[in-house]
Coordinates of C-alpha atoms in Angstrom, one line a residue:
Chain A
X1 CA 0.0 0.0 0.0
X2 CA 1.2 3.7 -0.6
X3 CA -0.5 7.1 -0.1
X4 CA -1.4 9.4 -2.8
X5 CA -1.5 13.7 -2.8
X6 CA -2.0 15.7 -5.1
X7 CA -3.8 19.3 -6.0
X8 CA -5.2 21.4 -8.4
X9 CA -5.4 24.8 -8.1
X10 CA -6.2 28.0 -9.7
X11 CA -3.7 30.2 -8.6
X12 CA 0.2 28.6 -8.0
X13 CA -0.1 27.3 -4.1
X14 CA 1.9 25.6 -1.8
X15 CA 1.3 22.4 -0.3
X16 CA 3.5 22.5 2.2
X17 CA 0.6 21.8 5.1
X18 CA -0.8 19.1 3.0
X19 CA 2.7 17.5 2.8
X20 CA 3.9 17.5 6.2
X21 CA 1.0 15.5 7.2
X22 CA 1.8 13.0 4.4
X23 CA 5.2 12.7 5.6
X24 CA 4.4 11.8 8.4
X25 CA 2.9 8.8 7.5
X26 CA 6.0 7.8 6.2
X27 CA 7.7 6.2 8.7
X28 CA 6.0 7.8 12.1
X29 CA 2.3 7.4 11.5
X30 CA 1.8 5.3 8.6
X31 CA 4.0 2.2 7.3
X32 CA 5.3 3.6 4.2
X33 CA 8.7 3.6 4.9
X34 CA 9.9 2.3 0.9
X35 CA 10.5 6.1 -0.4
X36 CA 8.4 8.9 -1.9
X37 CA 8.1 11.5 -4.3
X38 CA 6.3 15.0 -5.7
X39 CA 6.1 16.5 -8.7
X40 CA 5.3 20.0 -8.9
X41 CA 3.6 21.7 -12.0
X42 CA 4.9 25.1 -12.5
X43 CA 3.5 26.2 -16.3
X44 CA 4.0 23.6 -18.5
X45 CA 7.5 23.1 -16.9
X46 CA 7.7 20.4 -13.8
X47 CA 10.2 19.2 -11.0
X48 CA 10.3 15.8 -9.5
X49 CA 11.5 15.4 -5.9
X50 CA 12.2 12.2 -4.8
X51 CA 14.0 9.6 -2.3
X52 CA 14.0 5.8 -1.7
X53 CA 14.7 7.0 2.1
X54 CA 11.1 7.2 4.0
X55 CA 9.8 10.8 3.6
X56 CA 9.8 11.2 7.6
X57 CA 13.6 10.8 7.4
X58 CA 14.5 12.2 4.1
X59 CA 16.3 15.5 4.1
X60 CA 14.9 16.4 0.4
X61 CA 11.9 15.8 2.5
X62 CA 12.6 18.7 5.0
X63 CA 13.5 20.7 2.4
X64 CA 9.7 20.5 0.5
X65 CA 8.4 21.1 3.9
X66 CA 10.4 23.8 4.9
X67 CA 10.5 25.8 1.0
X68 CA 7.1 26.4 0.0
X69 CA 7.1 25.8 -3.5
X70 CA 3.8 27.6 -5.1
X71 CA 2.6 25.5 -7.8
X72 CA -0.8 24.8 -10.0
X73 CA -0.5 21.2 -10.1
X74 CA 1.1 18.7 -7.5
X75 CA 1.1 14.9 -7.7
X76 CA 3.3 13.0 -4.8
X77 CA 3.0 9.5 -3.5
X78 CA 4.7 7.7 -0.4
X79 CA 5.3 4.2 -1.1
X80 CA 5.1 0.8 0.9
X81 CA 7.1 -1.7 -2.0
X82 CA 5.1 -4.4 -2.9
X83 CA 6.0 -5.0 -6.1
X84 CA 9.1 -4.0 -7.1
X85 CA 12.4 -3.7 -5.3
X86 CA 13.2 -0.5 -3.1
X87 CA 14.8 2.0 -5.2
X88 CA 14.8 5.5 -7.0
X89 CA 13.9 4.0 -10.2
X90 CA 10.8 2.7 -8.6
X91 CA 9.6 5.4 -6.9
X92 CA 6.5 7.5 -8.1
X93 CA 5.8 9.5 -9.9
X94 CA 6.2 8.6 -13.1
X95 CA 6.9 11.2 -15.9
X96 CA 7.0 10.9 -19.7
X97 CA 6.1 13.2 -22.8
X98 CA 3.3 13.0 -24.6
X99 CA 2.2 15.6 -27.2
X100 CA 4.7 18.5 -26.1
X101 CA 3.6 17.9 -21.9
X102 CA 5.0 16.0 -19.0
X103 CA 2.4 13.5 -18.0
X104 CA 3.2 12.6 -14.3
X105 CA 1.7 9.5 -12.8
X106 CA 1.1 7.4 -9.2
X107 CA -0.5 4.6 -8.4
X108 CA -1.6 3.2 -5.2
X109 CA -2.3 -0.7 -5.2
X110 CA -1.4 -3.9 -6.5
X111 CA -2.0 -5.8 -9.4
X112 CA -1.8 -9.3 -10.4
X113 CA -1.7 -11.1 -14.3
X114 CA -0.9 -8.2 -15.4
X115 CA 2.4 -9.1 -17.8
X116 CA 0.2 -10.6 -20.6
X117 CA -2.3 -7.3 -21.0
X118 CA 0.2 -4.4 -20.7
X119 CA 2.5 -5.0 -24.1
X120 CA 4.4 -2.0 -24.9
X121 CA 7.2 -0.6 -27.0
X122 CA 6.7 3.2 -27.5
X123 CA 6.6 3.6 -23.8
X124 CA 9.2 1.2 -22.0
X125 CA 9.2 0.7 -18.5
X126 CA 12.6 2.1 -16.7
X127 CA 11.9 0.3 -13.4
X128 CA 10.5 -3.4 -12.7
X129 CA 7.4 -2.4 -11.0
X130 CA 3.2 -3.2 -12.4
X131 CA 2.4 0.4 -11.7
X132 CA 5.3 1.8 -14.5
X133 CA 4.7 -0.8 -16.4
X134 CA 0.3 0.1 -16.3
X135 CA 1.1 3.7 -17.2
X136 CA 3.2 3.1 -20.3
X137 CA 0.5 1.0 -21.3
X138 CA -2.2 4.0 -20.9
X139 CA 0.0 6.0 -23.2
X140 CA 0.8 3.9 -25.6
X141 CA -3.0 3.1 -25.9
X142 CA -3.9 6.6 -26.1
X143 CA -1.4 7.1 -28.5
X144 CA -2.4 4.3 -30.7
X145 CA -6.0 5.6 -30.6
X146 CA -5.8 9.4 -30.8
X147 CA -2.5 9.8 -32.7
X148 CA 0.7 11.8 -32.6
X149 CA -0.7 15.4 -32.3
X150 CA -2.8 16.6 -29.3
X151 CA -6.8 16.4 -29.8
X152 CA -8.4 20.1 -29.5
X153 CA -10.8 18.8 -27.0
X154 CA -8.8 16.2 -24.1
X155 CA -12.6 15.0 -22.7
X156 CA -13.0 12.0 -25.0
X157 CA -9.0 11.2 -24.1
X158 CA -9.5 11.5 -20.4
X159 CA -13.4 9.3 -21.1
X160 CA -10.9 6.9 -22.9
X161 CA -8.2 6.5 -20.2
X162 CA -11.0 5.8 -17.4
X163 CA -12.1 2.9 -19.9
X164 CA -8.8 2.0 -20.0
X165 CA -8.3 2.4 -15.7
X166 CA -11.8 0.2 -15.9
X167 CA -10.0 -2.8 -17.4
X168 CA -6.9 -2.4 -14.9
X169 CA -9.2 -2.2 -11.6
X170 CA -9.8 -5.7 -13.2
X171 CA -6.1 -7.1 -12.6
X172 CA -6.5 -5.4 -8.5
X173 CA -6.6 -2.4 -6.6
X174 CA -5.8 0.7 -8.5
X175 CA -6.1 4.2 -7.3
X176 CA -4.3 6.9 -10.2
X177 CA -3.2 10.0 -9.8
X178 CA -3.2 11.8 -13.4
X179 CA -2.0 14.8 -14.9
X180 CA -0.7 16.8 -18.0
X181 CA -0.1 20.0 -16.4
X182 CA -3.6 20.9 -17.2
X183 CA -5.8 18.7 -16.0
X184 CA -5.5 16.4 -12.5
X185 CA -7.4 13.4 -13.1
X186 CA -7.9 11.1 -10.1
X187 CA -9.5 7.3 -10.3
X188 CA -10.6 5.6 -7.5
X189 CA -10.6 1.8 -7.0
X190 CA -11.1 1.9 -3.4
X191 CA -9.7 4.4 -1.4
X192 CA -9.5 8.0 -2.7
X193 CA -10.8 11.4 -1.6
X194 CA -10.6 15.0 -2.0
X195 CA -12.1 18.4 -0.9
X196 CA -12.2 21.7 -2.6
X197 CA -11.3 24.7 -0.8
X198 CA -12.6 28.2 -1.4
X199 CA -13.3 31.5 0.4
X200 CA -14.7 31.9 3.1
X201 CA -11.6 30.2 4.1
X202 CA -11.3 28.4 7.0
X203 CA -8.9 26.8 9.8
X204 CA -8.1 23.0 9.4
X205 CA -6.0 20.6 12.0
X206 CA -3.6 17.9 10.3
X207 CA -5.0 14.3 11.7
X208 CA -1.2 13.3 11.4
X209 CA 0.9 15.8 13.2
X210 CA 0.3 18.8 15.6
X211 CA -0.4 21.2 12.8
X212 CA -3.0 23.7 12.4
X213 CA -3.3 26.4 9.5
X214 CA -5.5 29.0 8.8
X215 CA -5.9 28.9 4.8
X216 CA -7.8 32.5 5.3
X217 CA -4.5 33.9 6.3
X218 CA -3.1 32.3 3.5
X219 CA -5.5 32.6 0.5
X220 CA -7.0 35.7 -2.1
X221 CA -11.0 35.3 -2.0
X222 CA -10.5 34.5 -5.2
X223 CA -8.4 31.1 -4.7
X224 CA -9.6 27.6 -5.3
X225 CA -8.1 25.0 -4.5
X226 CA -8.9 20.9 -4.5
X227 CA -6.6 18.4 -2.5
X228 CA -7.0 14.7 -3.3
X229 CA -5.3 12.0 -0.8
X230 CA -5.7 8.4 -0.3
X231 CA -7.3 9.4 3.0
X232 CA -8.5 12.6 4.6
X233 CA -5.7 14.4 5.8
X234 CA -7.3 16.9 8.2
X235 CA -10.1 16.2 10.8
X236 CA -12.5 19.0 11.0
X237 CA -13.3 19.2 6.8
X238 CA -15.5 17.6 5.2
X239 CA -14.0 15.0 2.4
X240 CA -15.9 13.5 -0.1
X241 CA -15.0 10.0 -0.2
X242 CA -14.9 8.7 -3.9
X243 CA -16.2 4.9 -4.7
X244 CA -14.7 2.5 -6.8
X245 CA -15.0 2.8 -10.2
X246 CA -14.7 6.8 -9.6
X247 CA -13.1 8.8 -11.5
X248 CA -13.0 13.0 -11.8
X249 CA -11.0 16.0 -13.2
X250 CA -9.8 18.8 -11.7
X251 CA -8.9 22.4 -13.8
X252 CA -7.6 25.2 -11.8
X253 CA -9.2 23.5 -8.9
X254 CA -12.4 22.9 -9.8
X255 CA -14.3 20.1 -10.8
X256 CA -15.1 20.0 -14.6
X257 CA -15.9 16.3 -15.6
X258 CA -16.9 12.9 -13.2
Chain B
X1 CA 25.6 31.1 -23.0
X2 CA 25.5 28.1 -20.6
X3 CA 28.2 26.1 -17.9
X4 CA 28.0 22.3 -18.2
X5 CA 29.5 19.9 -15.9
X6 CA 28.9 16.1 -15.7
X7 CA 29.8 13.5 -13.9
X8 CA 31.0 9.4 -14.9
X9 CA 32.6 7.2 -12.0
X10 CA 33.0 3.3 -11.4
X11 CA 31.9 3.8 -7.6
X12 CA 28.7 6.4 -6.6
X13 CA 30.3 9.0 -6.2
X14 CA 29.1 12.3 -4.9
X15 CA 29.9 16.0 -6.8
X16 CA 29.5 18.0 -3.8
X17 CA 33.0 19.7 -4.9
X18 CA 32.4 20.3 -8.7
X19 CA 28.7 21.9 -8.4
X20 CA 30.9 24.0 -5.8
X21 CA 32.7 25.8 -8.0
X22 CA 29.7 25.4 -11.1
X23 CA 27.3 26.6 -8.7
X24 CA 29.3 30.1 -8.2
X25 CA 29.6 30.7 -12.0
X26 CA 25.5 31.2 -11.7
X27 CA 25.3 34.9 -10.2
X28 CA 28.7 35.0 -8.7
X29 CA 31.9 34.9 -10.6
X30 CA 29.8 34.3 -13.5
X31 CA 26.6 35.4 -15.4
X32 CA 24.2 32.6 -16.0
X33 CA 21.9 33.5 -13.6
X34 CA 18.8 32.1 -15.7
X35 CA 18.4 28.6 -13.6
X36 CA 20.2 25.6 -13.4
X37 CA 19.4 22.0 -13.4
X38 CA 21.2 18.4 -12.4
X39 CA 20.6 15.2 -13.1
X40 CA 21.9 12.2 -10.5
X41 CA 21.5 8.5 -11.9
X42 CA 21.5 5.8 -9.2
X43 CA 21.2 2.5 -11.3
X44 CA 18.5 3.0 -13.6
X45 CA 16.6 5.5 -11.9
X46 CA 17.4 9.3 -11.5
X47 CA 16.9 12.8 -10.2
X48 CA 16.8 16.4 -11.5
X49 CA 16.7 19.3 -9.4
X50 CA 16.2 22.4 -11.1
X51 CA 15.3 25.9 -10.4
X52 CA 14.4 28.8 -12.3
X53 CA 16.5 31.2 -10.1
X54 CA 20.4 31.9 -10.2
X55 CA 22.4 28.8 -8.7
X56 CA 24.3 31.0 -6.5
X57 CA 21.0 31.9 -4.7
X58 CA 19.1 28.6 -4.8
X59 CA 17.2 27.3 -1.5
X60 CA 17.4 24.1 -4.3
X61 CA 20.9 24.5 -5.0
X62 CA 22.0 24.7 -1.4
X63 CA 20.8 20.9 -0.9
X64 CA 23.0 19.7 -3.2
X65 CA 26.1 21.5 -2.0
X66 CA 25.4 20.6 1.8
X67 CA 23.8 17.1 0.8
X68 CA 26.2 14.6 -0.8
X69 CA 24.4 12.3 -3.3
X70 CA 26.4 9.6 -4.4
X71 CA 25.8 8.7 -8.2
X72 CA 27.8 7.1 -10.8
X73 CA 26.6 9.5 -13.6
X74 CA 25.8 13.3 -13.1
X75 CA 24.5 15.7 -15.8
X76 CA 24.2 19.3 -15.0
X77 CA 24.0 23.1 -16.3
X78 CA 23.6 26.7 -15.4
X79 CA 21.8 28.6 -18.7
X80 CA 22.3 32.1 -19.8
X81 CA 19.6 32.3 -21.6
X82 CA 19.7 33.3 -25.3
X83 CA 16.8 31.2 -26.7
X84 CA 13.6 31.0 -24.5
X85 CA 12.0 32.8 -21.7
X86 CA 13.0 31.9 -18.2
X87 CA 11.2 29.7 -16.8
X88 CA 11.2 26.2 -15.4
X89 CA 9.9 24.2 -18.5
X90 CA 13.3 26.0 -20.8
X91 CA 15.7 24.5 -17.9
X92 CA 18.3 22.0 -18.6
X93 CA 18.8 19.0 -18.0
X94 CA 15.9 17.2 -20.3
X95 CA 14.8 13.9 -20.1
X96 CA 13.2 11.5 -22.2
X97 CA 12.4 7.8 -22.0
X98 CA 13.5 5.7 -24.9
X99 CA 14.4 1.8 -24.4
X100 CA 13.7 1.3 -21.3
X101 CA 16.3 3.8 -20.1
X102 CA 16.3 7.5 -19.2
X103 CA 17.8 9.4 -21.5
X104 CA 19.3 12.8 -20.0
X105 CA 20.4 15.6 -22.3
X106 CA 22.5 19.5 -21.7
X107 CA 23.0 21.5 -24.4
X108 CA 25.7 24.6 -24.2
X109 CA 25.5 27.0 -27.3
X110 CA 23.1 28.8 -29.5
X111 CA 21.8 27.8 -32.5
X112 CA 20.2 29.5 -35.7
X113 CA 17.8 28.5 -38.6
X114 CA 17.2 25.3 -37.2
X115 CA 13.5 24.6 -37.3
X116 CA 13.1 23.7 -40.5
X117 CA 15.6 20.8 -39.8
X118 CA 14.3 19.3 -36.7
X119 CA 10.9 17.9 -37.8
X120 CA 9.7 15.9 -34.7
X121 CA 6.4 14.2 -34.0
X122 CA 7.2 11.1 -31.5
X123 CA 9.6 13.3 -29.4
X124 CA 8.0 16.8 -28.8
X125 CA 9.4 20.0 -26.9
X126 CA 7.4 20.6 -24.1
X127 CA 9.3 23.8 -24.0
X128 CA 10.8 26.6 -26.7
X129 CA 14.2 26.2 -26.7
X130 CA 16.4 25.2 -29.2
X131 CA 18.5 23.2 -27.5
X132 CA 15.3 20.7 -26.2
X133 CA 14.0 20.6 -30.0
X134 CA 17.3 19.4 -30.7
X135 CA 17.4 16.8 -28.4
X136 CA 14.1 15.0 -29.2
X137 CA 15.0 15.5 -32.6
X138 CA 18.2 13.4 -31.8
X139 CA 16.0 11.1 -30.1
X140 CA 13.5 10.6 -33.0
X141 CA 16.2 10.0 -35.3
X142 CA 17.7 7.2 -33.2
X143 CA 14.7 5.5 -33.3
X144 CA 14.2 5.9 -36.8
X145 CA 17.5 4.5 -37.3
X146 CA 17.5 1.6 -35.1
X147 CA 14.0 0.9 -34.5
X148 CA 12.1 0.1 -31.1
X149 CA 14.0 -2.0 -29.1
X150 CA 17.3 -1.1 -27.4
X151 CA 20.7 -2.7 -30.0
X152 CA 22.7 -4.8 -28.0
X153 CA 26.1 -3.1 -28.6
X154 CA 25.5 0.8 -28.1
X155 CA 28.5 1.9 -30.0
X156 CA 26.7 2.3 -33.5
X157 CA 23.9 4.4 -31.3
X158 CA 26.6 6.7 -30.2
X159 CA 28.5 6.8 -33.5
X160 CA 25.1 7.5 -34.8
X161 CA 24.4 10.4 -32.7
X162 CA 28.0 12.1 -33.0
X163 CA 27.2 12.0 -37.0
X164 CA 23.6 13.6 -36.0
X165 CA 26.1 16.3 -33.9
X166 CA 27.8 16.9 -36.6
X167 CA 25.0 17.7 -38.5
X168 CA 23.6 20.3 -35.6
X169 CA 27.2 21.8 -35.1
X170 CA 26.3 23.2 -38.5
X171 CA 23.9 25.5 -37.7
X172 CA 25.9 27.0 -34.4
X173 CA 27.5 26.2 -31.2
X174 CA 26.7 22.8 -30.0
X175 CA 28.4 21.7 -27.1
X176 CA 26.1 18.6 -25.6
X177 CA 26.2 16.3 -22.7
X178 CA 24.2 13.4 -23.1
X179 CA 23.6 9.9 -21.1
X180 CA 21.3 6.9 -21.2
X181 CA 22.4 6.5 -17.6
X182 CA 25.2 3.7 -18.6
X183 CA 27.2 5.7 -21.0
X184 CA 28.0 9.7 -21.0
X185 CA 28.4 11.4 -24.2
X186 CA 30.3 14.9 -24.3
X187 CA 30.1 16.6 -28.0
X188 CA 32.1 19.5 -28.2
X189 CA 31.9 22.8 -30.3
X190 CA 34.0 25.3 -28.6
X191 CA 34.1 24.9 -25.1
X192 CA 34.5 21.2 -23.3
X193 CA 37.3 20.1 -21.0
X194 CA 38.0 16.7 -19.0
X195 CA 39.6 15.0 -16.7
X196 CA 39.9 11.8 -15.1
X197 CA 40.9 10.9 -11.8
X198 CA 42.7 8.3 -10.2
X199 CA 44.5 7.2 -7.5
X200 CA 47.1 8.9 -6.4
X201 CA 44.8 10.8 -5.7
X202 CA 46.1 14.3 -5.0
X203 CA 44.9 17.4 -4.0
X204 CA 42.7 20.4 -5.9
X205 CA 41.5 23.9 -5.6
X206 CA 38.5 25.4 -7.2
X207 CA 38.9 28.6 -9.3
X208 CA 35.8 29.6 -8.9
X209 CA 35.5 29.9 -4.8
X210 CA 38.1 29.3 -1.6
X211 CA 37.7 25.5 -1.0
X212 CA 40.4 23.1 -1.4
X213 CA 40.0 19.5 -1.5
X214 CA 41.8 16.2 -0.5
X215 CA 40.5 13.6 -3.3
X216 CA 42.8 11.0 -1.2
X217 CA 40.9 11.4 1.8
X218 CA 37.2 10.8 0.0
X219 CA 38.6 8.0 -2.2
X220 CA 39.3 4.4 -2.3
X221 CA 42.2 3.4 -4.4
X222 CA 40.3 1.4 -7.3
X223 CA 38.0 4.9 -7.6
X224 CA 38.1 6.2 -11.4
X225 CA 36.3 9.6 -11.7
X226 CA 35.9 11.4 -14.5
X227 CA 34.5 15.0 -14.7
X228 CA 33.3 16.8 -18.0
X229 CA 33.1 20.4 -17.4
X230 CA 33.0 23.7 -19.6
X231 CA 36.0 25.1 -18.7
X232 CA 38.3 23.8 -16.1
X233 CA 36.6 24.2 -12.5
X234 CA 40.4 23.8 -10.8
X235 CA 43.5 25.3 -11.3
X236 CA 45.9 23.0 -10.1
X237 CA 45.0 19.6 -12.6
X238 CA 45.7 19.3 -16.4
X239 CA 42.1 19.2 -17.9
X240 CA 41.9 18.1 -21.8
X241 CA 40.2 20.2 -23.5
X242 CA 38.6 19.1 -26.6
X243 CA 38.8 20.4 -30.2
X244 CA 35.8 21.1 -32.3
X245 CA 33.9 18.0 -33.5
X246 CA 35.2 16.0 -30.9
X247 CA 33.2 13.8 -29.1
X248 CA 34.4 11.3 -26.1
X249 CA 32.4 8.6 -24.4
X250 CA 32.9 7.0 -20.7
X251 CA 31.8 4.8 -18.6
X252 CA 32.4 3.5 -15.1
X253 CA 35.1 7.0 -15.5
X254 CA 36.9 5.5 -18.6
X255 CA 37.1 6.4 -21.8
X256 CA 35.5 4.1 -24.0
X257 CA 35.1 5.6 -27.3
X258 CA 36.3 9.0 -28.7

């Protein structure tokens, strides 16, 4: 098992509070001790963090928690290894170009029988693990369907990725975090969640550390902004819990499709 | 204009020392203050940090100085820019998959009527910089050449891509770094220097800032380090500096071809 993060927002924010109770659960509150990584949007541009040390230990770690990188789009991922040996080239997310855009990847689960579905070429696999492996195989089957140049309109590609999530929730458990720098897509096998933010702002309490923020000292009125995690990360907000088979996309931090 | 400085060594090995002296160049003793990048390989996998601001004054860049990572292959640069706005997306190193492997690319120089030659479609800029259309466009040529899976000797790849060099060398100054995370590939125009390292070990002093190292004390005696650097980061070592058109390759620090 791992934990997911990411956001969407409409104004570059950091995630700095969302983060530091994440870490946490790497290593102090939660199991997943096996590494971790984030990727942070910034335009079409992107930086990937990451550390095969657990994120409650890693100094890169500190360093996201204690530099508040302002960003549009964030997808990170602490990992417990179940497939797949412990190491950097293993650890989400997962990047690769498609169309003249990073798409950046995580996947929380496990699947099994998966070698003799996911045949790729276009899209090889760096590491050894079924969640890489899934992720080349969504873009080389979006590729084989909708081309080399990027369609206008990206709602019949994202439609056609859920389809393609559908038949991988077959092989196990598969909870995906999405994105092209645009859009945050997030699909839910069984556990997944996310809440939007917007004014009038309000205080939250991290369930995993002593941490408290008040986003209305932190926020324009203007600022929306959706956090989606594996589980709620704060205890006085209400998440909306998303069922399997779930999927939705976030723009600027808004809901616009699922 | 643009530093470069990489990185190829039989033993992870960290570069703590060399970024030193690179790191000044952006914002102190010299003027690429537009961002900077590195790339670490550990086995298959790697890491880029980047930032948009100067090196010299990088929260980002102040990690790697104080925080040793220990890599066998190391890919970095500080951009001027000429080409490109300055932002995150135009930063160097770039990455691409192709054959299973992370491909990581720096490009020194500037070059000039080159968009009717690099027609792309499988590899596309996410950026607008000449030197990352360049480097897909190596990319898609490989594959054109060679097809989709991986050749089992490399050197006809790399003999391939100097030819390809040769070709973009044509239109301006082309000084490129460039590893699949095995071998490392330094093209020169103008301005590339070397040197390998070996035990004895001895001692050497940065030009660029007041630090003095010991490579004896941080060494083992079967260590073979080669650096790949711009100009010469110490004053105190014979660096070979290559002519224009040469190329060198390395791996484990020796030279294998070139």
């Amino acid at each position: 098992m791992c934990e997911l993060l990411a956001m969407s927002a409409n104004v570059p924010t950091d995630i700095v509070f969302s983060f530091t109770g994440l870490a946490e659960r790497g290593g102090v509150t939660g199991p997943h001790v096996d590494g971790w990584g984030i990727t942070f949007y910034e335009g079409k541009g992107n930086r990937t963090f990451k550390d095969a040390c657990p994120s409650s230990k890693s100094h890169i770690a500190d360093l996201i928690k204690s530099y508040p990188i302002k960003s549009e789009i964030v997808v990170s991922h602490i990992r417990q290894a179940n497939r797949g040996c412990v190491s950097l080239v293993n650890t989400h997310p997962f990047t690769r170009e498609l169309w003249g855009r990073y798409w950046t990847y995580a996947h929380n689960g496990q699947l099994s029988d998966y070698k003799g579905k996911f045949t790729v070429s276009r899209f090889q696999p760096v590491g050894d693990t079924d969640s890489e492996l899934a992720f080349c195989w969504i873009l080389e089957s979006v590729v084989n369907h909708f081309g080399e140049q990027e369609p206008e309109n990206m709602q019949p590609v994202f439609d056609y990725i859920a389809k393609l999530a559908d038949e991988i929730r077959e092989l196990g458990v598969f909870n995906m975090l999405l994105s092209n720098g645009i859009d945050l897509m997030a699909y839910c096998t069984n556990n997944l969640c996310h809440i939007t933010r917007r004014a009038p702002f309000g205080k939250a309490t991290l369930i995993d550390t002593d941490v408290v923020i008040d986003f209305s000292q932190e926020t324009t009125p203007n600022d929306v902004v959706t956090v989606i995690a594996t589980r709620p990360l704060t205890n006085n907000e209400n998440w909306v819990v998303l069922s399997p088979g779930d999927w939705k996309l976030f723009r600027k931090g808004e809901l616009v499709l699922g």
